[in-house]
Coordinates of C-alpha atoms and ligand atoms in Angstrom, one line a residue:
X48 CA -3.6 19.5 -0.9
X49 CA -0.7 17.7 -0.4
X50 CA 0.9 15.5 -3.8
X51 CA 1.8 11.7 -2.7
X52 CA 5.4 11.1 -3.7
X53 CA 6.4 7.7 -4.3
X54 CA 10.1 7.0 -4.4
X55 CA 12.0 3.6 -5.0
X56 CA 15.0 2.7 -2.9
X57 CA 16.8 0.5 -5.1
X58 CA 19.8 0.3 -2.1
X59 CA 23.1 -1.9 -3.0
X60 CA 21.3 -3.1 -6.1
X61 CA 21.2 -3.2 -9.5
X62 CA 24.4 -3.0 -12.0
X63 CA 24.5 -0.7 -15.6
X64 CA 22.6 -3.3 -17.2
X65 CA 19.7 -4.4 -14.7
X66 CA 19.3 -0.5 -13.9
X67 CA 18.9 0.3 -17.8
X68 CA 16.4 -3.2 -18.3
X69 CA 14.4 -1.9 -14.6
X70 CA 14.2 2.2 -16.0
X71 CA 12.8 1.0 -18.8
X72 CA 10.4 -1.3 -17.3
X73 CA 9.6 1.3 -15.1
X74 CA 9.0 4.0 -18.0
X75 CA 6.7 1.6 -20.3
X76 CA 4.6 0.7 -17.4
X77 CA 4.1 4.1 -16.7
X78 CA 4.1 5.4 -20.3
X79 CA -0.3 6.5 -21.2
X80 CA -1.0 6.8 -17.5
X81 CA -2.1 10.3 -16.2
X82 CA -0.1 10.6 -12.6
X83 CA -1.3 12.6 -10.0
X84 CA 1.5 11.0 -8.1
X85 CA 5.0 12.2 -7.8
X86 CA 7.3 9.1 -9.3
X87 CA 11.5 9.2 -7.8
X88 CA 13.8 6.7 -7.6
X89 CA 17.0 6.6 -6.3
X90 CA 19.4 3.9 -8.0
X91 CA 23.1 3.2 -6.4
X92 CA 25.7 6.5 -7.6
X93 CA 27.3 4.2 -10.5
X94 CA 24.0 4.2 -12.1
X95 CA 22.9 8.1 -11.9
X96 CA 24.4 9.1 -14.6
X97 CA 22.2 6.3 -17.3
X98 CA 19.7 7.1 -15.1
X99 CA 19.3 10.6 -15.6
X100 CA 19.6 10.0 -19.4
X101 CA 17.0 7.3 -19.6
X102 CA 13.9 9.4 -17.9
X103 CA 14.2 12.4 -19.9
X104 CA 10.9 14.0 -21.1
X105 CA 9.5 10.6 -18.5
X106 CA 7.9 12.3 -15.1
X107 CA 10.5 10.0 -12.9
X108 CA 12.4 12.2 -11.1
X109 CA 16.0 10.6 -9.9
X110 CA 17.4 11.2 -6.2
X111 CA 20.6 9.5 -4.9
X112 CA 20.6 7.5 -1.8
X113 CA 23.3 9.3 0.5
X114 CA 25.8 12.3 0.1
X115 CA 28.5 13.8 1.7
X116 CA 27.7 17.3 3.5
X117 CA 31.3 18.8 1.9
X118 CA 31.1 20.1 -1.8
X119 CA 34.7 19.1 -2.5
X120 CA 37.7 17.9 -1.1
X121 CA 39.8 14.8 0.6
X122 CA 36.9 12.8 1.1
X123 CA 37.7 9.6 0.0
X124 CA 34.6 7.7 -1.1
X125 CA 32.7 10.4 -1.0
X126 CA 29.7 12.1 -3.2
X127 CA 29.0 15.8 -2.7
X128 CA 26.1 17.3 -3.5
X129 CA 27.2 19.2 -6.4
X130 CA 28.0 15.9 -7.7
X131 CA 24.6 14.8 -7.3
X132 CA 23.7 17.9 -9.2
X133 CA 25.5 17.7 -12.1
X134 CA 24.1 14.2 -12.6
X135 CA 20.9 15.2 -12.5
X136 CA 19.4 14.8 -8.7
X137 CA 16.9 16.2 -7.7
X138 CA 16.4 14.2 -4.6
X139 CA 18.4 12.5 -2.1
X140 CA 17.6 9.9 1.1
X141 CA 19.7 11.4 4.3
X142 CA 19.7 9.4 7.7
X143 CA 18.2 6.0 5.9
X144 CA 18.6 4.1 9.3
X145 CA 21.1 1.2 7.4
X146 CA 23.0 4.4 7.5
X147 CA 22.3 4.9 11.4
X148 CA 22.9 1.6 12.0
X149 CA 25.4 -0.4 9.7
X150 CA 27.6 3.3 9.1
X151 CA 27.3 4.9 12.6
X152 CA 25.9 8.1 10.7
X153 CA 24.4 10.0 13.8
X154 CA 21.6 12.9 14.2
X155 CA 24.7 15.6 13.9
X156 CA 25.6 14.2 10.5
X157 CA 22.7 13.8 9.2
X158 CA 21.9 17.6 10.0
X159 CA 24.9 18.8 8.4
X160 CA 23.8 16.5 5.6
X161 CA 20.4 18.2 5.4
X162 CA 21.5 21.3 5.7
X163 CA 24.0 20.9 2.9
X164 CA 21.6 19.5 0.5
X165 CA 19.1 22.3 0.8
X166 CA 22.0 25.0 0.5
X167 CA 22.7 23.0 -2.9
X168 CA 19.5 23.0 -3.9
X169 CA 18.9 19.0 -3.8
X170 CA 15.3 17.8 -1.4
X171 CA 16.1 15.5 1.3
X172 CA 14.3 12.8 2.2
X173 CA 14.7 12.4 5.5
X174 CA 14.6 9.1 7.2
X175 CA 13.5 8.5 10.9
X176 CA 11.9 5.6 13.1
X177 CA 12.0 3.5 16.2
X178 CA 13.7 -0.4 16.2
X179 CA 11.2 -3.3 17.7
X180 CA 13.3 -2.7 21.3
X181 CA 12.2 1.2 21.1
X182 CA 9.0 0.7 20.3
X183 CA 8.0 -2.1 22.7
X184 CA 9.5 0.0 25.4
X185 CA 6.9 2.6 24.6
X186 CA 10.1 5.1 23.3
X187 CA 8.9 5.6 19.9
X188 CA 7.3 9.5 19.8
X189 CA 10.6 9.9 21.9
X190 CA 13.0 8.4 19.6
X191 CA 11.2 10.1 16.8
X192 CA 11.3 13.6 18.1
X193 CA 14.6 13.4 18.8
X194 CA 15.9 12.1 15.3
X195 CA 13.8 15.5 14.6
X196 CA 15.2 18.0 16.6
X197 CA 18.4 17.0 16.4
X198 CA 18.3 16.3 12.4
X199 CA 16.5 19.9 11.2
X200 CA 18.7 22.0 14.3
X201 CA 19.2 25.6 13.5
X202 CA 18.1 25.4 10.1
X203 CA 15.0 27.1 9.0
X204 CA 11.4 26.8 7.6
X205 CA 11.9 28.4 4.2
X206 CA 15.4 26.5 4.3
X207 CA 13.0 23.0 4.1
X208 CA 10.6 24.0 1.9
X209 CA 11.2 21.4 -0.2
X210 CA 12.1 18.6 2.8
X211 CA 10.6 15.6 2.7
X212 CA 10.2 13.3 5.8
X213 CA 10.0 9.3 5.2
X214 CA 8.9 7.5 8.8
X215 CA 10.5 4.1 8.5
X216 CA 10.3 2.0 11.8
X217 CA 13.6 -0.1 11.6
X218 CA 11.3 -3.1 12.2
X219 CA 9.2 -2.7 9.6
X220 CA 12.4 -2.4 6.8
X221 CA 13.0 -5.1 4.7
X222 CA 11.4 -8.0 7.4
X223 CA 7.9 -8.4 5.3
X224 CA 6.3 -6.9 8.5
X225 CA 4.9 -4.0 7.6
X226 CA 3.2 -1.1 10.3
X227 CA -0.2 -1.5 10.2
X228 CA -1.7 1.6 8.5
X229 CA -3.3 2.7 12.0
X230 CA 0.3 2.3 13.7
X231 CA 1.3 4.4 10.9
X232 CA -0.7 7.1 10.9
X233 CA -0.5 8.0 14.9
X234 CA 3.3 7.8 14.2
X235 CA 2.8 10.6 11.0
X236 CA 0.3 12.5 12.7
X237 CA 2.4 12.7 15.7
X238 CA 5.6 13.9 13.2
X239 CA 3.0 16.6 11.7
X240 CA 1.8 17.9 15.2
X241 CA 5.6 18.2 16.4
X242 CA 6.7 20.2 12.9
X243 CA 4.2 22.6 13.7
X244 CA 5.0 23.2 16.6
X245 CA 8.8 23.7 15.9
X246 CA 7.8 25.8 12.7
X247 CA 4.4 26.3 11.6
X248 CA 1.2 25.0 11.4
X249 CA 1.2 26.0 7.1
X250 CA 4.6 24.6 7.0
X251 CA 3.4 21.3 8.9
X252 CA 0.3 21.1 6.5
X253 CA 2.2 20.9 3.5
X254 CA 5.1 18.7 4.9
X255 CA 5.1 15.2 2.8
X256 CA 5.6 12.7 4.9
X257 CA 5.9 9.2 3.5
X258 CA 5.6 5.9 5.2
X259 CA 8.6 3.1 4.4
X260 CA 9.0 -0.8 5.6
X261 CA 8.1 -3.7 3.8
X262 CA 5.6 -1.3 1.7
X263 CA 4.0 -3.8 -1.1
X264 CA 1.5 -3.7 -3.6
X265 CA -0.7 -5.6 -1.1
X266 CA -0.6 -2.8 2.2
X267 CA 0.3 0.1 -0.3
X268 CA -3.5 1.3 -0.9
X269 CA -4.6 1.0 2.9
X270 CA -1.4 2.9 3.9
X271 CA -1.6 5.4 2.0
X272 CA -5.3 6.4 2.0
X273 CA -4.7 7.4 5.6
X274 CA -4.8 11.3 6.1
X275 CA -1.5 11.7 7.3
X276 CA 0.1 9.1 5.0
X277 CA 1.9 10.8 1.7
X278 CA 3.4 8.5 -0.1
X279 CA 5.8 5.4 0.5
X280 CA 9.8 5.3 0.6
X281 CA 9.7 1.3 -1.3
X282 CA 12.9 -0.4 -0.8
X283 CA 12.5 -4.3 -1.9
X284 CA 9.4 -4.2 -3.9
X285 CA 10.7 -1.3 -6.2
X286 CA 13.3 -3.5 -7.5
X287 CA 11.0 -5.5 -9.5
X288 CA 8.6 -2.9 -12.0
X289 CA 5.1 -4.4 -12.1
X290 CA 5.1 -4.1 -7.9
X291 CA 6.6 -0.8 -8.0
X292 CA 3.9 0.6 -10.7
X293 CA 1.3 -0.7 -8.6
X294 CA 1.9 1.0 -5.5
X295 CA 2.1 4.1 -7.9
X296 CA -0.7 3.8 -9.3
X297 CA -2.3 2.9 -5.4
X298 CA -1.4 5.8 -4.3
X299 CA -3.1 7.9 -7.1
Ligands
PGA209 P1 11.8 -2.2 2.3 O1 12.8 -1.0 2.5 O2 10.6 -1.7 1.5 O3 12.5 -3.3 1.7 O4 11.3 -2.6 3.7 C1 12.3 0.3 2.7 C2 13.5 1.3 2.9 O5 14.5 0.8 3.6 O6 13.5 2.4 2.5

């Protein structure tokens, strides 16, 4: 039995001050519920560290949205993910496609990048998914199996037992046009069949694998009751609380 995560993308938003007014939105929304859902969000690096402080003894867990694959070093602008430790990560997004897309990060770096936060103890969430052109030229099991392959190369199932896979077609991500919950689930059940074949068919039955675009309280309940669906990666409606609790509490 597999345990829906729901994590919040907050992205390039959200100063000190909104981030410490939205946590604690967040927390008293949540505070008397009994969750049977796993609760992360993942606020920009400057905010980590208040972060971290204000969900002690909460449930919320706190992942980071991108790292570095080096611990230390001349990396200018750079996070590592002993960094992302020491502030209290426990999480972090890897190969979010505005990375693919707006940074150039390709399936090489992102693998070194998975493979660096599971050697440092932090669970990836790793992103994959097709554009609109992709998908309406039929590519998208091809496009997804290759972000696959490529992304987990050479490094191994117990490695990823704590991996985390978020399908996000680039279409779907912050354009209000969600996958319908049917497109969804071929695409997830498609992602399971293919882990267990490059691993194993336990490993495959226990992977999480979330759905992310345009995810609102409105298509959250229908997503995620499919089988294959387990949990959502939220990027614009976790910004605000009262959406972001209610896809939580949808997915319970
Ligand atoms: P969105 O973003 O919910 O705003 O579409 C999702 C994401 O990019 O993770």
């Amino acid at each position: 039995m597999r345990t829906k995560i729901v994590a919040g993308n907050w992205k390039m938003n959200n100063d000190i001050n909104s981030s410490i007014t939205l946590i604690n939105d967040i927390k008293n929304g949540l505070a008397q519920k009994e969750l049977n859902v796993k609760v992360v969000i993942c606020p920009p690096f400057t905010s980590l560290s208040i972060a971290s402080e204000l969900i002690k003894n909460t449930p919320i867990k706190l992942g980071a949205q991108n790292m570095y694959f080096e611990k230390s070093g001349a990396f200018t602008g750079e996070i590592s993910p002993l960094m992302l430790k020491s502030v209290g990560c426990e999480y972090v997004i890897l190969g979010h496609s505005e990375r693919r897309t707006i940074f150039g990060e390709t399936n090489q770096l992102i693998n070194k990048k998975i493979k660096s936060a599971v050697d440092n103890g932090l669970k990836p969430i790793f992103c994959i998914g097709e554009t609109l052109e992709e998908r309406e030229l039929g590519k998208t099991f091809e496009v997804v199996e290759t972000q696959i392959r490529e992304g987990l190369q050479g490094i191994s199932e117990t490695e990823l037992s704590d991996l985390i896979i978020a399908y996000e077609p680039v279409w779907a991500i912050g354009t209000g046009k969600n996958a319908t919950p049917e497109q969804a689930e071929e695409v997830h059940l498609f992602i399971r069949d293919l882990i267990s074949k490059i691993y194993s068919q336990k490993f495959a039955e226990n992977l999480i694998i979330q759905y992310g675009g345009s995810v609102k309280p409105e298509n959250s309940k229908d997503l995620m009751s499919k089988p294959n669906i387990d949990g959502a990666l939220v990027g614009g409606a976790c910004l605000i609380a009262d959406s972001f609790i209610k896809i939580i509490e949808s997915a319970q």
